[in-house]
XYZ file of C-alpha atoms in Angstrom:
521
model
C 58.334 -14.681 123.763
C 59.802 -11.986 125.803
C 59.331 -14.054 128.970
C 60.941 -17.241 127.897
C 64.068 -15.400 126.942
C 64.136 -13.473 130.233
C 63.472 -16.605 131.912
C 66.078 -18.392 129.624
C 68.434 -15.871 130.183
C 68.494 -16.304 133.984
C 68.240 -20.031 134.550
C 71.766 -20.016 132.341
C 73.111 -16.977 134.456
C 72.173 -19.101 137.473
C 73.995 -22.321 135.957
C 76.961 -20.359 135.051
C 78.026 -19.300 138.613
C 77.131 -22.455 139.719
C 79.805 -23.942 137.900
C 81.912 -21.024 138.313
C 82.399 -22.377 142.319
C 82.388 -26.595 141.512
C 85.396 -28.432 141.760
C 86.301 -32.244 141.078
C 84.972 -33.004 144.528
C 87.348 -34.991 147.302
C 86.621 -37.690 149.441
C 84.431 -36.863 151.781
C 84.462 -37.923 155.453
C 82.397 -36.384 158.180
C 84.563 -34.602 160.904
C 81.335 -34.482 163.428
C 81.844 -36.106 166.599
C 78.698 -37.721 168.401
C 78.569 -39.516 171.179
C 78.184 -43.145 170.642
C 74.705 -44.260 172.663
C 74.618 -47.547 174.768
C 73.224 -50.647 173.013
C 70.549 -52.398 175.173
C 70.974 -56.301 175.934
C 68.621 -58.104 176.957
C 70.190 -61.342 179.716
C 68.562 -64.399 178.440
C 69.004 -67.909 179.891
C 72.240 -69.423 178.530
C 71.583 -69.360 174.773
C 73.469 -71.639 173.027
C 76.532 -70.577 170.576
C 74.907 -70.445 166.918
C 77.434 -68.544 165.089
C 78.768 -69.672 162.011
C 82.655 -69.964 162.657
C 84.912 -67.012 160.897
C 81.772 -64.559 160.455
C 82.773 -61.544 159.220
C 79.647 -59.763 159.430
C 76.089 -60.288 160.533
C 73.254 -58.801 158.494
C 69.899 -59.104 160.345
C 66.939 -59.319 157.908
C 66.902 -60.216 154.225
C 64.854 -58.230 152.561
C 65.664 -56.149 149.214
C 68.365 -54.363 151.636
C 69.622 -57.514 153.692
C 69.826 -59.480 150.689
C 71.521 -57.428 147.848
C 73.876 -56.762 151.154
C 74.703 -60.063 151.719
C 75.515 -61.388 148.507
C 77.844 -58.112 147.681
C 79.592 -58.760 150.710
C 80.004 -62.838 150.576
C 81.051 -61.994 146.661
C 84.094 -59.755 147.912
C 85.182 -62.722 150.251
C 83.627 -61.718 153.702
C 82.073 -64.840 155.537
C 78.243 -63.194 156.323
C 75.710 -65.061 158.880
C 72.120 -63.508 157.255
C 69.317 -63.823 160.118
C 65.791 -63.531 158.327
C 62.665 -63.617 160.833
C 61.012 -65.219 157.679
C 62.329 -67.269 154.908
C 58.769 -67.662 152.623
C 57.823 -65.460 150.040
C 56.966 -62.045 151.029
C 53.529 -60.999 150.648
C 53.501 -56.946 150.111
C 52.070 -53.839 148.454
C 54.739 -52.251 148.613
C 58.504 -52.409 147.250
C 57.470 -52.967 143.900
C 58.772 -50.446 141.844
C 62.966 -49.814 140.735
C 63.731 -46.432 139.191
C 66.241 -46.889 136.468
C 69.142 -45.501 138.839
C 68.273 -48.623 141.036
C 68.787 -50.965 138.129
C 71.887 -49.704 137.588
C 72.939 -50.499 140.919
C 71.747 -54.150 140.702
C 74.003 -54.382 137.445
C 76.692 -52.711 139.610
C 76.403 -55.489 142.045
C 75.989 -58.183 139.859
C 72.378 -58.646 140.676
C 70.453 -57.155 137.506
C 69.387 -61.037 137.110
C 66.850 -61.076 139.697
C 64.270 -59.080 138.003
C 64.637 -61.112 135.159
C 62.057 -64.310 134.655
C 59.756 -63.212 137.739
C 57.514 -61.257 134.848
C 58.765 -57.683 136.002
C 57.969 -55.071 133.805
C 60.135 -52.011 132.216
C 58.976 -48.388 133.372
C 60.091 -45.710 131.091
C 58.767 -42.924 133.249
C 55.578 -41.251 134.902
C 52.480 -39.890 133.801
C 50.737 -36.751 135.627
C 46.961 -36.622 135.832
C 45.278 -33.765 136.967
C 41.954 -32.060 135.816
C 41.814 -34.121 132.504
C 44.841 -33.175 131.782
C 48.326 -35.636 131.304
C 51.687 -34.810 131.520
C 54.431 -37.614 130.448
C 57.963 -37.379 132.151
C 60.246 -40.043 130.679
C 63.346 -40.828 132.321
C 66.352 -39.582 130.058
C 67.817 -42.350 129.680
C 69.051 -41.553 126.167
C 72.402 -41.824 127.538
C 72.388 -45.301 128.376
C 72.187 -48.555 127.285
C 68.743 -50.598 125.856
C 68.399 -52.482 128.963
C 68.436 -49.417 131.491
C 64.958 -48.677 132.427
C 62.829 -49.072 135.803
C 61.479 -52.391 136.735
C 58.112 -53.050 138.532
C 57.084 -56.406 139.853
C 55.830 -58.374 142.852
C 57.959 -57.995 145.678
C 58.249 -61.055 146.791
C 59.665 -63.101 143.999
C 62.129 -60.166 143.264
C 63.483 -60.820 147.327
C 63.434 -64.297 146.579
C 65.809 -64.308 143.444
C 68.442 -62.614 145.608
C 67.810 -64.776 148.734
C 68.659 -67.209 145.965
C 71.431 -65.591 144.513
C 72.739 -65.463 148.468
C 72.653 -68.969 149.534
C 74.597 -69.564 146.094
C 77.836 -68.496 147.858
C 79.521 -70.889 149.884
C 80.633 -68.693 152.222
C 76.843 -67.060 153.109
C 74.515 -69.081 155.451
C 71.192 -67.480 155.586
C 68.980 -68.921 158.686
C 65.670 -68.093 159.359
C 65.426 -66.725 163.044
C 64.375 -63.937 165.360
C 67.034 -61.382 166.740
C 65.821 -60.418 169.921
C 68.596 -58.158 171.071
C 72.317 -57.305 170.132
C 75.005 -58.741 171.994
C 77.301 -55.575 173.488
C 79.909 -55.166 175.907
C 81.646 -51.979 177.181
C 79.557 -50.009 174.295
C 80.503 -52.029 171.600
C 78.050 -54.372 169.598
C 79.585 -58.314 169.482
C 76.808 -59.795 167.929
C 73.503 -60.943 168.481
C 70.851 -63.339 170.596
C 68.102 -64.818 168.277
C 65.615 -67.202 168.685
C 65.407 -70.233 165.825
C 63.931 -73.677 165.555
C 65.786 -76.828 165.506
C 64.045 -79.992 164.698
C 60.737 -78.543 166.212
C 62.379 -77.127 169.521
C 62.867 -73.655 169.764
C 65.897 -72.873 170.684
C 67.836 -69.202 171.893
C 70.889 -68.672 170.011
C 74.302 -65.995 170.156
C 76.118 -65.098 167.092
C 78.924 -63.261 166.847
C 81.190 -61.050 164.242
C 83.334 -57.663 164.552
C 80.421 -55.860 162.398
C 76.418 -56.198 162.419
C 74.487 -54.253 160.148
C 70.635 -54.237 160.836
C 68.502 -54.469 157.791
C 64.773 -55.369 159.440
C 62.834 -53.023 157.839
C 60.536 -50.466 158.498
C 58.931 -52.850 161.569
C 62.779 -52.719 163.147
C 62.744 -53.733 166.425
C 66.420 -53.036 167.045
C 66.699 -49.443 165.713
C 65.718 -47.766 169.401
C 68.742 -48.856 170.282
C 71.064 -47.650 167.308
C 69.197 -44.399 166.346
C 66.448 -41.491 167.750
C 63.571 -42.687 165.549
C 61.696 -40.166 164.676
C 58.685 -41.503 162.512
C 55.659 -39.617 161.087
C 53.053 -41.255 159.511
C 50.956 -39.120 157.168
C 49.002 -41.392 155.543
C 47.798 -45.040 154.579
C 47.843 -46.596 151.138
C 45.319 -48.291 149.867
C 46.387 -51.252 147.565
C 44.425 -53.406 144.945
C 45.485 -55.606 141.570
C 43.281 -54.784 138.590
C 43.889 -57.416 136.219
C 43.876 -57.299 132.303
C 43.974 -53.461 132.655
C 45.250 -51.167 129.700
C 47.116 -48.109 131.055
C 46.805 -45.062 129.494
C 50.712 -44.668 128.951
C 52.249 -48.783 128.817
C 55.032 -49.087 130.831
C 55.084 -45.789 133.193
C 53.970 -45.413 136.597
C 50.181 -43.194 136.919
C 50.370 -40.430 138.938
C 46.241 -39.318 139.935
C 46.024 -36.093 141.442
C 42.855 -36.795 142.994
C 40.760 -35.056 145.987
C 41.552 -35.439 148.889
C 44.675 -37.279 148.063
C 46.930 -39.240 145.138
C 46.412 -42.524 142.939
C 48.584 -44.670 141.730
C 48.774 -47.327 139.086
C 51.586 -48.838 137.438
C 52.470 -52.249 135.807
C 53.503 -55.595 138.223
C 52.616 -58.131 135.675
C 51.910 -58.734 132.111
C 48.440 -58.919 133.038
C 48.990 -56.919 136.286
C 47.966 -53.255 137.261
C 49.063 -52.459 140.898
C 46.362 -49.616 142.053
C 47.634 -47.477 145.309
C 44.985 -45.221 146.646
C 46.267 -42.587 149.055
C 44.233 -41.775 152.362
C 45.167 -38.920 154.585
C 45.659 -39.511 158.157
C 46.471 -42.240 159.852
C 42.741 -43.956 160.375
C 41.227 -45.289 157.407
C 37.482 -46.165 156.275
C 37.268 -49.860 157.545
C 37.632 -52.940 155.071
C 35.240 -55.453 157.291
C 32.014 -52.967 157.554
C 32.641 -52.131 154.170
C 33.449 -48.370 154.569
C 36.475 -48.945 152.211
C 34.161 -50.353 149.636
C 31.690 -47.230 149.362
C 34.645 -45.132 150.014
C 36.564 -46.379 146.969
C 33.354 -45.835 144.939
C 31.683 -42.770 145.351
C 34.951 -40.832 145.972
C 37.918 -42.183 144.435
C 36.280 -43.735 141.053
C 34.851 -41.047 139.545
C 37.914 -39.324 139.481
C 39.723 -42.038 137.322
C 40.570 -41.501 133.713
C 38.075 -43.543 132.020
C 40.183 -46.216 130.890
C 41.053 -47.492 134.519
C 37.556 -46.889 135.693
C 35.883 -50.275 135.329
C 39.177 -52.268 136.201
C 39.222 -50.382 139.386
C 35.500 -51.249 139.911
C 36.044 -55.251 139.463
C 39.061 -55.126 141.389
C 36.688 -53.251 144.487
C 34.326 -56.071 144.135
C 36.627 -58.977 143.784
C 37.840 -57.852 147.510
C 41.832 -58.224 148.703
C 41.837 -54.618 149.439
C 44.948 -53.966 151.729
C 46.377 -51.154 153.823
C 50.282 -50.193 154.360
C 51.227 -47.155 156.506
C 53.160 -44.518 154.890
C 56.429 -44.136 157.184
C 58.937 -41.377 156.728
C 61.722 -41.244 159.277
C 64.734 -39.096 158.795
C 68.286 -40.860 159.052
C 69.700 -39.613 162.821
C 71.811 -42.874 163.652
C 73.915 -43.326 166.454
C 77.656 -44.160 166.080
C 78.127 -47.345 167.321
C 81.130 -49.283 167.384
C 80.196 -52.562 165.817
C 76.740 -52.112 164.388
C 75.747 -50.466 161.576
C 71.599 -49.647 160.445
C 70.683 -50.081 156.302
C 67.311 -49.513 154.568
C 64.521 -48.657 156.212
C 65.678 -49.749 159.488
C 67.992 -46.166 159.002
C 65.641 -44.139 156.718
C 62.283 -43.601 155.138
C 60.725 -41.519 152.667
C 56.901 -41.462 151.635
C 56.513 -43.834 149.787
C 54.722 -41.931 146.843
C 57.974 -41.863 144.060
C 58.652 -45.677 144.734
C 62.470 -44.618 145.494
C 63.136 -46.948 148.943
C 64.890 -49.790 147.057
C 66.303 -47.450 144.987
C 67.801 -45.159 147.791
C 68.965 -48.541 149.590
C 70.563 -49.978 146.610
C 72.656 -46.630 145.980
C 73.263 -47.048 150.118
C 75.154 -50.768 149.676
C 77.276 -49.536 146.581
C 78.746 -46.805 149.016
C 79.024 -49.192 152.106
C 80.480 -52.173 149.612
C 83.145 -49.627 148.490
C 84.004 -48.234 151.964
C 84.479 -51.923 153.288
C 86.297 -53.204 150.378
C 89.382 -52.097 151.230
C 89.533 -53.288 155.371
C 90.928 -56.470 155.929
C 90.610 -56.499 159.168
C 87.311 -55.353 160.754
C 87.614 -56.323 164.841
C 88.743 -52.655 165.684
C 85.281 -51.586 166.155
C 85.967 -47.669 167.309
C 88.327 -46.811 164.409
C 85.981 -48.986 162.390
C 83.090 -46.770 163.290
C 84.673 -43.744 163.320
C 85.604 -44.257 159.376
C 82.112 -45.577 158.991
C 80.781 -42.052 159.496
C 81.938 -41.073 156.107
C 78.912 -43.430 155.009
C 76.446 -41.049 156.118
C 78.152 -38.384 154.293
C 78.411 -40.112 151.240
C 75.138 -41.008 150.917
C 73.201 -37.596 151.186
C 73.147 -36.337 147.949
C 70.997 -39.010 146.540
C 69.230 -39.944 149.911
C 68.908 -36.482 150.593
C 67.408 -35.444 147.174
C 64.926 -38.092 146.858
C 63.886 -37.870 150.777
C 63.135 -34.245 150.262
C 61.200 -34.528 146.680
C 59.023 -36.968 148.264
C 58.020 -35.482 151.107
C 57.450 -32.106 149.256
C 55.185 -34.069 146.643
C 53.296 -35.747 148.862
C 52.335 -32.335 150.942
C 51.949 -30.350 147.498
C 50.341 -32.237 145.282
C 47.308 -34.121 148.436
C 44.286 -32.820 147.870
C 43.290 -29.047 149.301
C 40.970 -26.294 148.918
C 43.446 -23.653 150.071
C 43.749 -21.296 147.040
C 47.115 -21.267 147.632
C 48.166 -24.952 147.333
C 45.929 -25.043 144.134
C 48.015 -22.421 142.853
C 51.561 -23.872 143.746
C 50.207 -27.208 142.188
C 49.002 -25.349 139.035
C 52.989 -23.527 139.176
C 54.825 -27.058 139.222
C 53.140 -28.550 136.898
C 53.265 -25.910 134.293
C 57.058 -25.981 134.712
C 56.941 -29.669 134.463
C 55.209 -28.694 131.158
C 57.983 -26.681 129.846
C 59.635 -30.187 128.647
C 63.376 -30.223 128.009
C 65.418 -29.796 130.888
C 62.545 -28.162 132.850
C 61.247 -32.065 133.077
C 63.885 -33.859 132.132
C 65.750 -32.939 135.306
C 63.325 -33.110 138.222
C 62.514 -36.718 136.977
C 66.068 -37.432 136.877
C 66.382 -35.980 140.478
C 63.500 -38.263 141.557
C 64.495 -40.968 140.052
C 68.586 -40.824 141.284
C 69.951 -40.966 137.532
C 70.982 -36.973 138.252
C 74.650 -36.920 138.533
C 75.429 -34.184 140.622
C 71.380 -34.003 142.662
C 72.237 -31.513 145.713
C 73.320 -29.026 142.731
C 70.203 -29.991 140.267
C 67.904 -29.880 143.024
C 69.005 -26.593 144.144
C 69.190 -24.875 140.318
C 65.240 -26.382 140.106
C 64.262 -24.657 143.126
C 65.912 -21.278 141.899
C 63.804 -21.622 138.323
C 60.964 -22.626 139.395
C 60.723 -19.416 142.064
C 61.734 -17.529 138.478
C 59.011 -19.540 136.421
C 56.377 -19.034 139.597
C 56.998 -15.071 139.193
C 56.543 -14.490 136.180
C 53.547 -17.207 136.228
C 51.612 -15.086 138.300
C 52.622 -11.922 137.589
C 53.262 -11.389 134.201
C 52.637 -9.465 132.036
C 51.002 -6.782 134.673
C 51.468 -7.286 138.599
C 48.677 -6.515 140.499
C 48.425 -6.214 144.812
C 46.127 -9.254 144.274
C 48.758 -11.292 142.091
C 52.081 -10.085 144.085
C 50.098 -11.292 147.992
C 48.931 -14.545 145.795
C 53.096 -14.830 144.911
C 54.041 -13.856 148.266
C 51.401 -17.060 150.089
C 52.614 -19.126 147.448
C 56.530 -18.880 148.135
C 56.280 -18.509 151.777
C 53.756 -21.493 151.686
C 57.022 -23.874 149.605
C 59.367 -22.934 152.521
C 57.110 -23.849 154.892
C 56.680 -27.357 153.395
C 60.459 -27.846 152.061
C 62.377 -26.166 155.636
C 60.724 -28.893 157.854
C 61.993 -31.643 155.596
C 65.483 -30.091 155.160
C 65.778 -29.484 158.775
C 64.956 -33.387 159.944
C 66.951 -34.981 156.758
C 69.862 -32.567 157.552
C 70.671 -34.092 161.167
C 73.264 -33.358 162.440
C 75.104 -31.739 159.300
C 76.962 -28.836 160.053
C 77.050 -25.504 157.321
C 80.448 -26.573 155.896
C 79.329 -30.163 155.216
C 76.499 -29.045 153.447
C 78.602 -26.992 151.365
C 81.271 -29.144 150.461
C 78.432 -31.854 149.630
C 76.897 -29.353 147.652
C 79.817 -27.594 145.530
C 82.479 -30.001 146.289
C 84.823 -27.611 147.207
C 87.261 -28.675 150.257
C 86.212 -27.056 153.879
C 87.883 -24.667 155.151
């Protein structure tokens, strides 16, 4: 008892000078200068003039980013040209689940309709496996309304609803072509050269607008020439559908923490289990020999809780077993006048939290808001310069769920270093506290944390407290203190990295105005 009210005592002392030094925070506009880079063009043989006339802005790809983009922007009267490489129903393993902070962003934007009548399911939360043992993290959503929850569902009839909900607007034209290049003069971007099909021909085309924001994805092939890409690939998923599988805990996402890496599970269908297996490295055991197969078998299955074991057998044998890289690439854009990058075209996370739609979302209610007010957009340097304040703006929820991923992913993969086991064993017996000891990490993960820079900081500071007294209470011992000593210098080395690459180009005052919201000097 002694221990909890020490440890009591000094998460409150901790909170109390915390709020001591916050203020109602200001706006908040970047005052680092960088150097915009030159945009690439590609000279093509006289394309032919294929922009819509009076384009505002021109979104290349419409995906969950382009999309939700697009319509916000046609709703608040801009004239948008949307350039998709592929109009059909996406096919992927990925992109499939919505934290409830996400949601709330679709309702923001008037979109919360396309997750309705595509069978998407409501996640209230997580569930932690780990020896036998489960621990259940709901989101707190007590706060909000009934509908407020994370959705799950197939990807590609969620991208279709708002592809839908785009070419509603009268003043949207979405056209299925290729961007090859952007279209720049004297440093600025003017537009774009993309290749379409008319009637059967193929044709080259140009389009032009003051602004073009670049939302292809993770397979970009125009972010070389907007940002330094700097993309680390730690591991493959793994994907299958079990089908008429019971999960342990309805309606929240699995979390296995399996040897030598994580497995997921969590609802895309009524009758629809989405199973994510996590594989180290960036070569996997093949699918065509059937590597995967006896991989998937002897070393994955027998680690399931029993309940999901025989679905995940049937699914193995029914085949469709697919592979997705796991990209993480820190957001280091260039300023350009003209062009803009969105989604994961400007930043990835592991994908192991399901936040990228989520993070992207929170990304097009800042940009929306920043635009609103311009009427005029054809001054591309001032228009870039006041653009910077975007990636200001967006770091304490991009920031905070970037860094919690990244950390979780190198934590909680499988290891036999008596250290890692030990740090695991720490976080989830703080996770085990309950109250605000879960409550707010799975707020910070899931972007429903109000003020996250300050939460994720006050969760670092007591769980260092809780890891103390963890393993040395109630008598230290040389043995216990060197264990404490690996363990914490083992947590900087995995959270510095990942603060050091999401940082960029932040300076020490930025950080701490983000992070108190107190002016800078």
């Amino acid at each position: 008892m002694e221990f909890h009210y020490l440890f009591g005592v000094l998460v409150v002392s901790f909170l109390a000078v915390t709020i001591l030094f916050r203020s109602k925070a200001k706006k908040m506009i970047t005052d680092n200068k960088v150097a915009s880079a030159p945009v690439a063009s590609t000279a093509l043989a006289a394309p032919v003039d294929g922009s819509p006339e009076g384009a505002d802005i021109i979104i290349v790809g419409a995906g969950v980013a382009g999309s939700a983009l697009a319509y916000t922007l046609a709703k608040d009267g801009r004239n948008v040209h949307v350039i998709e490489r592929d109009l059909t129903e996406p096919d992927r393993i990925v992109g499939e689940l919505l934290h409830p902070a996400g949601y709330l962003k679709l309702v923001e934007l008037g979109l919360q309709d396309c997750v309705e009548d595509i069978d998407a399911q409501r996640v209230l939360g997580y569930a932690f496996f780990r020896d036998g043992n489960a621990t259940k993290l709901p989101y707190p959503l007590q706060k909000f309304a009934s509908d407020v929850a994370g959705r799950s569902f197939h990807n590609g009839r969620f991208i279709q609803r708002m592809r839908e909900k785009v070419s509603s607007l009268p003043n949207a034209q979405l056209e299925q072509g290729t961007v090859n290049t952007l279209l720049e003069e004297n440093g600025t971007v003017k537009g774009v050269i993309y290749k379409t099909k008319t009637n059967g021909q193929e044709l080259m085309k140009k389009a032009y607008a003051p602004l073009t924001i670049i939302c292809d994805g993770c397979f970009s092939n125009l972010r070389r020439t907007l940002c330094s890409p700097k993309i680390d690939v730690p591991s493959c998923f793994v994907g299958m559908v079990l089908e008429n599988c019971k999960l342990p805990f309805p309606n929240h996402g699995h979390v296995i923490f399996a040897d030598p890496s994580l497995i997921l599970f969590y609802p895309i269908g009524s009758t629809e289990v989405r199973c994510m297996v996590d594989v180290p490295g960036q070569k996997i055991p093949s699918v065509v020999n059937g590597e995967m197969t006896n991989y998937l078998k002897t070393v994955v299955a027998s680690q399931l809780p029993p309940e999901l074991y025989g679905p995940f057998i049937r699914a193995i044998e029914k085949g469709n077993i697919r592979s997705h890289p796991n990209r993480s690439m820190p957001a280091v854009p260039y300023p350009t006048p003209g062009a803009l990058l969105l989604g994961d075209a400007l930043n990835m996370r592991h994908p192991l939290t399901g936040a990228g739609m989520t993070v992207a979302l929170c990304d097009i209610v800042i940009l929306r808001n920043l635009l609103k007010p311009l009427q005029d957009l054809h001054d591309a340097s001032s228009i870039c310069k006041y653009l910077e304040s975007f990636y200001t703006l967006r770091m304490p929820v991009a920031f905070t769920i970037n860094m919690i991923a990244g950390a979780m992913h190198k934590v909680f993969s499988g290891s036999p270093d008596k250290v890692r086991n030990e740090m695991r064993r720490i976080i989830l017996g703080y996770l085990n506290l309950a109250g605000v000891f879960s409550a707010g990490p799975i707020s910070l993960l899931s972007g429903l944390s109000p003020q996250p820079l300050i939460g994720i900081v006050i969760h670092l500071f007591a769980g260092t407290i809780y890891a103390v007294f963890s393993l040395i209470a109630p008598f230290p011992s040389p043995n216990r203190i060197w264990i404490l000593a690996c363990v914490i210098f083992d947590g900087c080395r995995i959270i510095f990295p990942i603060v050091k690459a999401e940082s960029g180009k932040f300076s020490f005052q930025q950080w701490f105005q983000l992070i108190t919201g107190l002016p800078t000097m």
